[in-house]
Coordinates of C-alpha atoms and ligand atoms in Angstrom, one line a residue:
M1 CA -24.2 5.2 -9.3
K2 CA -22.3 2.7 -11.7
V3 CA -18.7 2.3 -10.9
L4 CA -15.8 0.5 -12.8
V5 CA -12.9 -0.6 -10.6
I6 CA -9.5 -1.0 -12.5
G7 CA -6.4 -3.7 -11.3
P8 CA -6.5 -7.0 -10.7
G9 CA -5.2 -7.3 -6.9
G10 CA -6.7 -7.6 -3.4
R11 CA -7.0 -3.8 -3.1
E12 CA -9.4 -4.0 -5.7
H13 CA -11.3 -7.0 -4.3
A14 CA -11.5 -4.6 -1.3
I15 CA -12.6 -2.0 -3.0
V16 CA -15.4 -3.7 -4.9
R17 CA -16.6 -5.2 -1.6
S18 CA -17.0 -1.9 -0.3
L19 CA -18.8 -0.6 -3.1
L20 CA -21.4 -3.4 -3.1
R21 CA -22.1 -2.2 0.3
D22 CA -22.7 1.1 -0.3
P23 CA -26.6 1.9 -1.2
N24 CA -25.5 4.8 -3.9
V25 CA -24.1 2.3 -6.0
S26 CA -26.5 0.2 -8.1
E27 CA -23.6 -1.7 -10.5
V28 CA -19.9 -2.4 -10.2
H29 CA -17.5 -3.5 -13.0
A30 CA -13.7 -4.4 -12.5
A31 CA -11.1 -4.5 -15.2
P32 CA -9.2 -6.9 -15.1
G33 CA -10.4 -7.9 -11.6
N34 CA -9.5 -11.6 -10.2
A35 CA -11.0 -15.2 -9.6
G36 CA -12.5 -13.3 -6.2
I37 CA -13.7 -10.1 -7.9
G38 CA -15.5 -12.3 -10.8
R39 CA -17.4 -13.8 -8.4
L40 CA -19.0 -10.6 -7.3
V41 CA -19.2 -8.5 -10.4
P42 CA -18.7 -8.7 -14.0
T43 CA -14.9 -8.4 -15.1
H44 CA -13.5 -7.3 -18.3
D45 CA -10.4 -8.8 -19.6
I46 CA -8.5 -5.7 -20.9
D47 CA -5.1 -4.1 -20.8
A48 CA -5.8 -1.7 -17.8
N49 CA -2.5 0.2 -18.9
E50 CA -3.9 1.6 -21.8
P51 CA -5.5 4.7 -21.5
A52 CA -7.6 4.4 -24.6
V53 CA -8.6 0.9 -24.0
V54 CA -10.0 2.0 -20.5
T55 CA -11.5 4.8 -21.9
A56 CA -13.7 3.1 -24.5
L57 CA -14.5 0.6 -21.7
A58 CA -15.9 2.8 -19.3
T59 CA -17.7 4.8 -22.1
K60 CA -19.1 1.7 -23.3
L61 CA -20.6 0.8 -19.6
G62 CA -21.4 4.3 -19.2
V63 CA -19.9 4.5 -15.7
D64 CA -20.5 7.4 -13.4
L65 CA -17.3 6.8 -12.0
V66 CA -13.9 5.0 -12.7
I67 CA -11.6 3.9 -9.5
V68 CA -7.9 3.2 -10.9
G69 CA -6.1 0.8 -8.1
P70 CA -2.8 0.6 -9.3
E71 CA 0.0 2.9 -9.8
A72 CA 1.0 1.7 -13.1
P73 CA -2.3 2.6 -14.8
L74 CA -2.3 6.1 -13.3
A75 CA 1.4 6.7 -14.4
A76 CA 0.2 5.8 -17.8
G77 CA -2.1 8.6 -18.2
V78 CA -5.7 6.5 -17.8
A79 CA -6.8 9.1 -15.5
D80 CA -6.3 12.3 -18.0
A81 CA -7.7 9.8 -20.7
V82 CA -11.0 9.0 -18.7
R83 CA -11.3 12.5 -17.6
D84 CA -10.9 14.1 -20.7
A85 CA -13.7 11.7 -21.9
G86 CA -15.9 13.3 -19.4
I87 CA -16.1 10.5 -16.9
A88 CA -15.3 11.2 -13.2
V89 CA -12.4 9.3 -12.2
F90 CA -10.6 8.8 -8.7
G91 CA -6.9 8.7 -9.4
P92 CA -4.3 11.4 -10.4
G93 CA -3.3 12.2 -14.0
K94 CA 0.1 11.2 -15.0
D95 CA 1.7 14.4 -14.1
A96 CA 0.5 14.1 -10.2
A97 CA 1.4 10.3 -10.4
Q98 CA 5.0 11.3 -10.5
L99 CA 4.8 11.6 -6.7
E100 CA 5.0 7.9 -6.7
A101 CA 6.5 6.9 -10.3
S102 CA 9.6 9.2 -9.5
K103 CA 11.1 9.5 -6.0
A104 CA 13.3 11.9 -7.1
F105 CA 10.3 14.2 -8.1
A106 CA 8.6 13.3 -4.8
K107 CA 11.5 14.8 -3.2
Q108 CA 11.6 17.8 -5.0
V109 CA 8.0 18.5 -4.1
M110 CA 8.6 17.9 -0.2
A111 CA 11.5 20.3 -0.3
E112 CA 9.2 22.8 -2.0
A113 CA 6.1 22.3 0.4
G114 CA 8.2 21.9 3.4
V115 CA 7.1 18.4 3.8
P116 CA 9.4 16.7 6.6
T117 CA 11.5 13.8 5.1
A118 CA 14.6 11.8 4.6
M119 CA 17.9 14.0 3.6
A120 CA 18.6 12.5 0.3
R121 CA 20.6 12.7 -2.7
V122 CA 19.8 11.7 -6.4
A123 CA 22.7 9.5 -8.0
S124 CA 23.5 8.8 -11.7
N125 CA 26.5 7.0 -11.4
A126 CA 28.9 4.9 -8.9
A127 CA 30.9 7.9 -8.2
E128 CA 28.1 9.6 -7.1
A129 CA 26.4 6.7 -5.4
E130 CA 29.6 6.3 -3.4
D131 CA 29.8 10.0 -2.4
A132 CA 26.2 9.7 -1.3
L133 CA 26.5 6.5 0.8
D134 CA 29.7 8.2 2.6
T135 CA 27.5 11.5 3.2
F136 CA 24.8 9.5 5.2
G137 CA 26.6 6.6 6.7
A138 CA 25.2 3.1 7.4
P139 CA 22.6 1.7 7.5
Y140 CA 22.6 2.5 4.1
V141 CA 19.5 3.3 1.8
V142 CA 19.3 3.1 -1.6
K143 CA 15.8 3.3 -3.9
D144 CA 15.7 2.6 -7.3
D145 CA 13.9 6.4 -8.4
G146 CA 11.4 4.5 -10.5
L147 CA 8.3 2.4 -10.2
A148 CA 9.5 -1.1 -8.7
A149 CA 6.6 -2.6 -6.9
G150 CA 7.6 -1.7 -3.4
K151 CA 10.6 -3.9 -4.3
G152 CA 13.1 -1.2 -5.6
V153 CA 14.6 -0.6 -2.0
V154 CA 17.7 -2.1 -0.1
V155 CA 18.6 -1.2 3.5
T156 CA 21.7 -2.6 4.2
S157 CA 24.7 -2.0 6.6
D158 CA 27.0 -3.6 4.3
R159 CA 28.5 -0.8 1.9
D160 CA 29.3 -3.0 -1.3
E161 CA 25.6 -4.5 -1.4
A162 CA 24.1 -0.9 -1.3
L163 CA 26.8 -0.2 -4.1
A164 CA 25.8 -3.1 -5.9
H165 CA 22.3 -2.5 -6.0
A166 CA 22.7 1.3 -6.8
Q167 CA 24.7 -0.2 -9.9
T168 CA 22.0 -2.7 -11.0
C169 CA 19.6 0.5 -11.3
F170 CA 22.2 2.4 -13.2
D171 CA 22.8 -0.8 -15.3
A172 CA 18.8 -0.9 -15.9
G173 CA 19.0 2.8 -17.1
G174 CA 17.9 4.4 -14.0
D175 CA 19.0 6.8 -11.2
V176 CA 18.7 6.0 -7.5
V177 CA 17.9 8.2 -4.5
I178 CA 20.2 7.8 -1.3
E179 CA 18.8 8.9 1.8
E180 CA 19.6 8.9 5.7
F181 CA 17.9 5.9 7.5
L182 CA 14.9 6.4 9.3
D183 CA 14.7 5.0 13.0
G184 CA 11.0 4.4 14.5
P185 CA 8.1 2.3 13.5
E186 CA 6.2 2.9 10.3
V187 CA 2.5 4.3 9.5
S188 CA 0.5 4.0 6.4
L189 CA -2.0 7.1 6.2
F190 CA -4.5 7.2 3.0
V191 CA -5.7 10.7 2.6
L192 CA -8.4 11.1 -0.1
C193 CA -7.9 14.3 -2.3
D194 CA -10.0 16.5 -4.4
G195 CA -7.2 18.5 -5.7
R196 CA -7.8 21.1 -2.8
T197 CA -9.2 19.5 -0.1
V198 CA -8.1 16.5 2.1
V199 CA -9.7 13.7 4.0
P200 CA -7.8 11.2 6.3
L201 CA -8.7 7.9 6.8
A202 CA -7.7 5.6 9.7
P203 CA -4.0 4.7 9.9
A204 CA -2.8 1.3 9.3
Q205 CA 0.4 -0.4 9.7
D206 CA 1.7 -2.9 6.8
F207 CA 4.4 -5.8 7.1
K208 CA 6.9 -5.1 4.2
R209 CA 9.4 -8.0 4.6
I210 CA 8.7 -11.5 3.6
F211 CA 9.8 -13.2 6.8
D212 CA 8.6 -13.0 10.4
G213 CA 10.4 -10.4 12.6
G214 CA 11.0 -8.3 9.5
Q215 CA 13.8 -10.3 8.1
G216 CA 14.2 -11.1 4.3
P217 CA 13.5 -9.2 1.3
N218 CA 11.3 -6.4 0.9
T219 CA 7.7 -7.5 -0.6
G220 CA 4.5 -5.4 -1.9
G221 CA 3.2 -5.9 1.6
M222 CA 2.7 -9.3 3.7
G223 CA -0.3 -8.2 5.8
A224 CA -1.7 -5.2 7.7
Y225 CA -3.8 -4.2 10.8
S226 CA -6.0 -1.4 11.8
P227 CA -6.6 0.4 14.0
V228 CA -3.1 1.9 15.1
D229 CA -3.6 2.4 18.7
W230 CA -0.1 3.0 19.9
A231 CA 0.6 6.2 17.4
P232 CA 0.8 9.2 19.2
A233 CA -2.6 11.1 19.6
G234 CA -2.6 13.8 17.4
L235 CA -0.6 12.2 14.3
V236 CA -3.2 12.2 11.7
D237 CA -3.8 16.0 12.6
E238 CA 0.0 16.5 12.2
V239 CA 0.2 14.6 9.0
I240 CA -2.6 16.7 7.2
A241 CA -1.1 19.9 8.6
R242 CA 2.4 19.1 7.6
V243 CA 2.2 16.5 4.8
A244 CA -0.8 16.0 3.3
Q245 CA -2.2 19.5 2.4
P246 CA 0.8 21.1 1.8
T247 CA 1.8 18.7 -0.9
V248 CA -1.7 19.0 -2.3
D249 CA -1.4 22.6 -2.4
E250 CA 2.1 22.2 -4.0
M251 CA 0.5 20.1 -6.5
A252 CA -2.3 22.6 -7.4
H253 CA 0.3 25.1 -7.5
R254 CA 2.1 23.6 -9.6
G255 CA -1.0 22.9 -12.2
T256 CA -1.2 19.2 -11.7
P257 CA -3.5 19.0 -8.9
F258 CA -3.8 15.8 -7.0
I259 CA -7.0 13.9 -7.2
G260 CA -7.2 10.5 -5.4
V261 CA -5.4 8.9 -2.7
L262 CA -2.3 10.5 -1.5
Y263 CA -0.5 7.5 0.5
C264 CA 1.5 8.6 3.2
G265 CA 4.2 6.4 4.2
L266 CA 5.4 7.6 7.3
A267 CA 8.2 6.7 10.0
L268 CA 7.7 7.9 13.5
T269 CA 11.4 8.6 14.3
S270 CA 13.2 10.0 17.5
R271 CA 13.3 13.4 15.3
G272 CA 9.8 13.4 14.2
T273 CA 7.1 12.4 11.9
R274 CA 9.0 11.6 8.3
V275 CA 7.8 10.7 4.9
I276 CA 9.2 7.5 3.6
E277 CA 7.3 7.6 0.4
F278 CA 4.4 8.9 -1.0
N279 CA 2.2 6.2 -3.1
V280 CA -0.7 7.8 -5.4
R281 CA -3.4 5.2 -4.7
F282 CA -4.6 3.0 -1.7
G283 CA -1.7 0.4 -0.3
D284 CA -2.0 -3.2 -0.6
P285 CA -2.7 -4.9 1.6
E286 CA -3.5 -1.7 4.0
T287 CA -6.5 -1.1 2.2
Q288 CA -8.1 -4.6 2.9
V289 CA -7.9 -3.7 6.9
V290 CA -8.8 0.3 6.3
L291 CA -12.0 -0.5 4.3
A292 CA -13.0 -3.5 6.3
R293 CA -13.9 -0.6 9.2
L294 CA -14.9 2.1 7.2
R295 CA -18.7 2.4 7.7
T296 CA -19.0 5.6 5.5
P297 CA -20.4 4.5 2.1
L298 CA -17.1 4.2 -0.1
G299 CA -18.8 5.3 -3.6
R300 CA -20.3 8.3 -2.8
L301 CA -17.1 9.1 -0.8
L302 CA -14.8 8.8 -3.8
L303 CA -17.3 10.2 -6.3
A304 CA -16.6 13.4 -4.1
A305 CA -13.2 13.4 -4.1
A306 CA -13.2 12.6 -8.2
K307 CA -15.7 16.0 -8.2
G308 CA -13.9 18.0 -6.5
A309 CA -16.4 18.2 -3.9
L310 CA -14.8 16.6 -0.6
D311 CA -15.4 19.7 1.4
E312 CA -19.2 18.9 1.3
A313 CA -18.5 14.9 2.5
E314 CA -19.7 14.0 5.6
D315 CA -17.8 13.0 8.6
L316 CA -16.1 9.4 8.4
R317 CA -17.8 6.7 10.6
W318 CA -15.7 3.8 11.6
A319 CA -16.5 0.3 12.7
P320 CA -15.2 0.0 16.6
E321 CA -13.8 -3.2 15.4
S322 CA -10.0 -4.5 14.8
A323 CA -8.9 -5.8 11.5
V324 CA -6.0 -7.9 10.8
A325 CA -5.2 -9.0 7.4
V326 CA -2.8 -12.2 6.6
V327 CA -1.3 -12.4 2.7
V328 CA -1.1 -15.6 1.8
A329 CA 2.0 -15.8 -1.3
S330 CA 3.1 -18.5 -3.3
E331 CA 6.3 -20.3 -3.2
N332 CA 9.3 -18.4 -3.9
Y333 CA 7.6 -15.2 -3.9
P334 CA 9.0 -12.2 -4.2
D335 CA 11.7 -13.5 -6.3
A336 CA 10.0 -15.7 -9.1
P337 CA 6.7 -16.8 -7.6
R338 CA 5.6 -20.8 -8.9
T339 CA 1.8 -19.9 -9.8
G340 CA -1.2 -22.1 -11.5
Q341 CA -1.6 -24.2 -8.1
R342 CA -5.0 -25.2 -7.0
I343 CA -6.2 -23.2 -4.2
R344 CA -8.5 -25.0 -1.5
G345 CA -10.5 -24.1 1.6
L346 CA -11.6 -20.7 0.2
R347 CA -15.1 -21.5 1.1
K348 CA -14.7 -22.8 4.6
A349 CA -12.5 -20.0 5.4
N350 CA -15.1 -17.3 4.7
A351 CA -17.8 -19.3 6.4
L352 CA -15.9 -18.2 9.8
E353 CA -17.0 -15.7 12.1
G354 CA -15.4 -12.4 11.6
V355 CA -13.4 -13.6 8.4
H356 CA -13.3 -12.8 4.8
V357 CA -10.7 -13.7 2.0
L358 CA -9.8 -11.6 -0.8
H359 CA -8.2 -12.9 -3.9
A360 CA -5.2 -11.1 -4.7
G361 CA -3.1 -13.0 -7.8
T362 CA -5.9 -15.7 -8.7
R363 CA -7.8 -16.5 -11.8
L364 CA -10.1 -19.6 -12.7
D365 CA -8.3 -22.5 -14.6
D366 CA -9.9 -24.4 -17.9
D367 CA -11.9 -26.2 -15.5
G368 CA -13.2 -23.0 -13.6
K369 CA -11.4 -24.0 -10.3
T370 CA -9.5 -21.3 -8.5
V371 CA -5.8 -21.0 -9.0
S372 CA -2.7 -19.0 -7.9
A373 CA -1.6 -16.5 -10.4
G374 CA 0.6 -14.0 -8.9
G375 CA 3.0 -13.7 -6.3
R376 CA 0.3 -12.2 -3.4
V377 CA -2.5 -14.8 -3.8
L378 CA -4.9 -14.0 -0.8
A379 CA -5.4 -11.4 2.3
V380 CA -7.4 -13.3 4.8
V381 CA -9.3 -10.6 6.7
G382 CA -10.1 -11.4 10.4
M383 CA -12.3 -8.5 12.4
G384 CA -12.6 -8.9 16.1
L385 CA -13.2 -6.5 19.2
D386 CA -9.8 -5.9 19.7
L387 CA -6.2 -7.0 17.5
E388 CA -5.8 -10.1 19.4
E389 CA -9.2 -11.4 18.2
A390 CA -8.9 -10.0 14.8
R391 CA -5.5 -11.6 14.7
E392 CA -6.7 -15.0 15.8
R393 CA -10.1 -14.8 13.4
A394 CA -7.6 -14.1 10.5
Y395 CA -5.1 -17.0 11.6
D396 CA -8.2 -19.2 12.0
G397 CA -8.9 -18.5 8.2
V398 CA -5.2 -18.6 7.0
A399 CA -5.0 -22.4 8.5
L400 CA -8.3 -23.8 6.5
I401 CA -6.5 -22.4 3.2
H402 CA -4.5 -24.8 1.1
L403 CA -2.2 -23.9 -1.5
H404 CA 0.7 -25.9 -2.1
G405 CA 4.2 -24.0 -0.8
S406 CA 2.5 -21.2 0.2
Q407 CA 4.0 -18.7 2.6
H408 CA 2.7 -16.3 5.3
R409 CA 4.0 -14.4 8.3
R410 CA 3.0 -15.6 11.7
D411 CA 3.7 -12.3 13.4
I412 CA 1.3 -10.0 11.6
A413 CA -0.3 -7.4 14.4
A414 CA 1.4 -9.4 17.3
K415 CA 3.3 -7.1 18.7
A416 CA 0.8 -4.1 18.2
A417 CA -1.7 -6.6 19.9
R418 CA 1.1 -7.2 23.0
G419 CA 1.4 -3.4 23.4
E420 CA 5.2 -3.7 22.5
I421 CA 5.5 -1.1 19.8
S422 CA 6.5 2.2 20.7
V423 CA 7.6 5.6 19.1
P424 CA 11.2 6.5 19.8
N425 CA 11.4 9.3 22.2
P426 CA 12.6 12.5 20.9
R427 CA 14.3 13.7 24.2
T428 CA 16.6 10.6 24.6
G429 CA 16.5 9.1 21.0
A430 CA 15.7 5.7 22.3
L431 CA 14.9 3.2 19.8
P432 CA 11.6 1.2 19.8
A433 CA 11.5 -1.9 22.1
V434 CA 13.5 -4.6 20.7
S435 CA 12.0 -8.3 20.7
A436 CA 14.1 -11.2 22.2
T437 CA 15.4 -11.9 18.7
G438 CA 17.0 -8.5 18.5
A439 CA 14.3 -7.4 15.5
T440 CA 12.4 -4.2 16.0
E441 CA 9.0 -5.6 13.7
A442 CA 8.0 -2.0 14.0
T443 CA 11.1 -1.1 12.3
E444 CA 11.4 -3.5 9.6
A445 CA 14.2 -1.6 7.8
E446 CA 16.1 -2.3 10.6
A447 CA 16.5 -5.3 9.8
A448 CA 19.3 -4.6 8.0
G449 CA 21.6 -6.3 5.9
V450 CA 19.0 -7.7 4.2
R451 CA 18.7 -8.4 0.3
T452 CA 15.9 -7.2 -1.7
A453 CA 14.3 -8.5 -4.8
R454 CA 13.2 -6.6 -7.7
A455 CA 9.9 -7.2 -9.4
Ligands
AMP1 P1 9.5 2.6 -0.1 O1 9.5 2.2 -1.3 O2 10.1 4.1 -0.2 O3 8.2 2.5 0.7 O4 10.5 1.9 0.7 C1 10.1 0.5 1.2 C2 10.6 0.1 2.8 O5 11.7 0.2 2.4 C3 9.8 0.9 3.8 O6 8.5 0.5 4.2 C4 10.7 1.0 4.5 O7 10.5 0.0 5.3 C5 12.2 0.9 4.1 N1 12.8 2.4 3.8 C6 12.7 3.0 2.9 N2 13.2 4.1 3.3 C7 13.8 4.1 4.4 C8 14.4 4.9 5.2 N3 15.1 6.4 4.9 N4 14.9 4.7 6.3 C9 14.7 3.2 6.8 N5 14.0 2.5 6.0 C10 13.2 3.1 4.9
LIG2 N1 1.3 -2.2 1.2 C1 2.6 -1.1 0.5 C2 2.0 -0.5 -0.6 O1 0.9 -0.6 -1.2 O2 2.8 0.2 -1.3

């Protein structure tokens, strides 16, 4: 089969890499891709948010499957247009993509489907916002209703700061969702959906804040690891039964079937598992670790999802190894990342045992040199017998990379590797283990009082 992958980032590099290992896949194209993807497959410099443009490219290339990586093209209706042209596409249509594009919509669907999530209120003006903040109390959680690349959420104990974020969203013409604070560690679970049947991948954990210990503003994600051995046995089955299947059933019932990956962002709280957010695509950088461990051929699996045939898919097979991804970000990310800097050491890092480097925001400059082109520049993935070995390898790779002013977190998977993450006990309501610095890595949101930058 011939496959076209839409998107520019580390997630798409990971997808392309996995597709190239699938014996069923004969040809892969990417649009627009990045410098790393361009070393593997032909790339096409198009506006990937334009449904007609993507459809024309897919038709011209004669692909059997289009895989849409990011949320923006999905929210713009790219999957609908490609599907209308008779080409199989992995990714939801515009209506189903509202599960991510509107947090208020997602809350409605969850309420209808009985999915456990934080209590929430939508506010359209300052008075409504104040009322909602006082209903739930501190720590306050204020979310931009629309797409904000993971950066539209402020969690803070400072009521004025919470109100100020709400006001910024109102000034930009949007609503906010204000909700109760969820304690407990976070887990990302990707569930493949074909409109009816759901198939879970392995859980991963993401690190949302820019600085070690869960400090600083939210980012798109600074690192990830899988497996998540500290998660309770039965978590995946519980999420399928109480979250993914009811949501997919509700979307089918509404006449907007969900095809693609339902990203369940979960908090394992003292009152049980709660959905923090839905996304309608693979997470970045979690995909970099999840796909590094997946042994089932990816192309055939995603084609089955696109064609409504997941019930016939084989059982998934996983590598026994652990995977850790450390994101190397540009200077000044997430505020106003400085780009255009030379990146050195890629070949050396890639040559290390158990290490591969995935590109995110990179491009080739006029001299054919690899330079930074975005906030998150690379994800260095380490594979090892356990999390400790995987993280050592990932950090050995990071140490070989030279990018002026770059930043990375030093604590990706550290607590999990040391066995220091626990789920709050429902009976006692105890919070997860607190580190010497007083920060609970597992609950990044716990680092309340931290300002959030918007993309
Ligand atoms: P979202 O864009 O909804 O995923 O939110 C980004 C991050 O903000 C999440 O990964 C959490 O760390 C934090 N967050 C969002 N909602 C809540 C909540 N209700 N309680 C605690 N933290 C939250
Ligand atoms: N890593 C978080 C996301 O992809 O939204």
